[in-house]
């Protein structure tokens, strides 16, 4: 109960006690007045028989007033017979005390009720006023609370805004610092790249200049050899060679370090002066040789003429038989011009790779220069036999591609050797590999948007617009391109080999990236040829000195940890996946909006088939060859027939009537050959090849 309620209750009790006390006093006063009046009244005062007695009434009033003022009690005259029930007056009028009491009680109750009603109304009014005041007070307090809450909220919002402004300023400052650092790093990298390019350009120009002079040196040296071979007086030329051999040998010794520098790319500007000096010296020797040989030849001709004239006078002229130039070296005495020819072999080592050198690379034999010491007839015949046997199974153009592919990969490995072995770049390399593996593994043709997202992620990574920034290291971009190439080739071995239709979305990503990054395309092609040399195509035979493991690895076979080679069916499946990926690239169209020439178009599929048909079938790879031909025809056959309708039809007839029977003659006719035969029969019978499963529509990406 509240304090207010307690006060109101106590106040109500006090008022009730006052009312009861007042009523008791009123009751006593009334009875006293009635008793006094009844003693003085002797006539009727009420009703029609009453006698007005003004004096008596005045007297009674005066007496009453006096009694009231003096508080004198007037004794009541009572009749003993009516003591308890009636009150008599002096006039003989009797009043019933009970009635008087009842009337008094009734009046008292009425007065009490009125007062109580008045009090209740007053209390209600007071309660209403109090409620109104309390309501007003609560309203004021609520408004005050709201005002204070609004002020607090405003203060909080202001503080939050101030903190946000500070954070924004801090963030902008950090962004500016980061942008500044990135810009500085970019400028630094650009300077380093520019310096690197400048150095490489200088080295390239320096190498070109040195190579030009080196060629001049070789040409002049060859001229000396030719002059020495064509000299008619061998005895005289031996004397000249003996006089100049030490000088020539010294020049050869001085040029050998330059050859090493050319191979390693460590030429300096002083080497130009050195090679120019050597060329000048060799030119002097050549001039001396030419002058002396002209004199010797003139003297020799004069001596022959003199001897002929003398012989004609004694006996009939015997004409000497002319000796061909090609046999001059073999007809010389042992040891003649040995120094010149031995040094000539060293000079020829820096020349361009010939077919003979290419053969030597494949059979793991040392290279024999064409101008070296003459070989015996048996050695030359053996070399020609090996070369002819090799080119029976290897297309010459494909062989050149194979050698170029090996050189390209060796150059890349040499360039990135420090980067790949450095522990400082280990984390960076891991982040780059992760950024490549995730989108490459997710490549699929479910939708254009999905495929475009994978292309954008890979392209942005290569141009340095995503995390990690591959341009922060000079070898970062080329490393990412090579890893991307190896990863996509791995997709051909695993994904495409199990799901052939997946070759087309992978091929579309390759073509799109190839358009923007030409060196990526070269790396991809090199990695593909490394994993599957048959995509060149090149089918290397096993050499006499070559182990089975080396031979199988050259074919692309994989070895397990225990040293066992993979099974034939698994090998064929992997090669089939890579071949389908290769063929899909040749038939995949450019993406929307690209007007460039296709980086590796349909003509390469035609070249592959033509190169295969120019190679003699072998029993050990006949199943593989049949499998790959079938893969190429299934993937690219429809497009080839559309592009070259007449020529491709002739090619199929050639395959069916000539090349396939040769394959069947050297093999037992296994499953791959049977499938190829059935495919050719259906294609020639229907005059068409169905498009490959999974081929994407034009402008899909």
JSON list of N, CA and C in Angstrom, two decimals, residues 238 329-338:
[
{"chain": "A", "resi": 238, "resn": "UNK", "atom": "N", "xyz": [101.78, -27.31, -98.06]},
{"chain": "A", "resi": 238, "resn": "UNK", "atom": "CA", "xyz": [102.15, -27.83, -96.75]},
{"chain": "A", "resi": 238, "resn": "UNK", "atom": "C", "xyz": [103.12, -26.89, -96.05]},
{"chain": "A", "resi": 329, "resn": "UNK", "atom": "N", "xyz": [91.18, -34.64, -100.59]},
{"chain": "A", "resi": 329, "resn": "UNK", "atom": "CA", "xyz": [91.61, -34.91, -99.23]},
{"chain": "A", "resi": 329, "resn": "UNK", "atom": "C", "xyz": [92.05, -36.37, -99.09]},
{"chain": "A", "resi": 330, "resn": "UNK", "atom": "N", "xyz": [91.29, -37.29, -99.67]},
{"chain": "A", "resi": 330, "resn": "UNK", "atom": "CA", "xyz": [91.63, -38.71, -99.52]},
{"chain": "A", "resi": 330, "resn": "UNK", "atom": "C", "xyz": [92.90, -39.09, -100.28]},
{"chain": "A", "resi": 331, "resn": "UNK", "atom": "N", "xyz": [93.30, -38.32, -101.27]},
{"chain": "A", "resi": 331, "resn": "UNK", "atom": "CA", "xyz": [94.50, -38.65, -102.04]},
{"chain": "A", "resi": 331, "resn": "UNK", "atom": "C", "xyz": [95.76, -38.01, -101.49]},
{"chain": "A", "resi": 332, "resn": "UNK", "atom": "N", "xyz": [95.65, -37.25, -100.46]},
{"chain": "A", "resi": 332, "resn": "UNK", "atom": "CA", "xyz": [96.81, -36.60, -99.89]},
{"chain": "A", "resi": 332, "resn": "UNK", "atom": "C", "xyz": [97.61, -37.59, -99.06]},
{"chain": "A", "resi": 333, "resn": "UNK", "atom": "N", "xyz": [98.87, -37.17, -98.80]},
{"chain": "A", "resi": 333, "resn": "UNK", "atom": "CA", "xyz": [99.72, -37.99, -97.94]},
{"chain": "A", "resi": 333, "resn": "UNK", "atom": "C", "xyz": [99.20, -37.95, -96.52]},
{"chain": "A", "resi": 334, "resn": "UNK", "atom": "N", "xyz": [99.50, -38.95, -95.72]},
{"chain": "A", "resi": 334, "resn": "UNK", "atom": "CA", "xyz": [99.04, -38.94, -94.31]},
{"chain": "A", "resi": 334, "resn": "UNK", "atom": "C", "xyz": [99.58, -37.72, -93.59]},
{"chain": "A", "resi": 335, "resn": "UNK", "atom": "N", "xyz": [98.73, -37.05, -92.89]},
{"chain": "A", "resi": 335, "resn": "UNK", "atom": "CA", "xyz": [99.14, -35.89, -92.09]},
{"chain": "A", "resi": 335, "resn": "UNK", "atom": "C", "xyz": [99.03, -34.57, -92.82]},
{"chain": "A", "resi": 336, "resn": "UNK", "atom": "N", "xyz": [98.75, -34.57, -94.13]},
{"chain": "A", "resi": 336, "resn": "UNK", "atom": "CA", "xyz": [98.67, -33.30, -94.86]},
{"chain": "A", "resi": 336, "resn": "UNK", "atom": "C", "xyz": [97.43, -32.53, -94.42]},
{"chain": "A", "resi": 337, "resn": "UNK", "atom": "N", "xyz": [97.64, -31.23, -94.24]},
{"chain": "A", "resi": 337, "resn": "UNK", "atom": "CA", "xyz": [96.56, -30.28, -93.86]},
{"chain": "A", "resi": 337, "resn": "UNK", "atom": "C", "xyz": [95.74, -30.76, -92.68]},
{"chain": "A", "resi": 338, "resn": "UNK", "atom": "N", "xyz": [96.35, -31.55, -91.80]},
{"chain": "A", "resi": 338, "resn": "UNK", "atom": "CA", "xyz": [95.61, -32.07, -90.65]},
{"chain": "A", "resi": 338, "resn": "UNK", "atom": "C", "xyz": [95.21, -30.96, -89.69]}
]
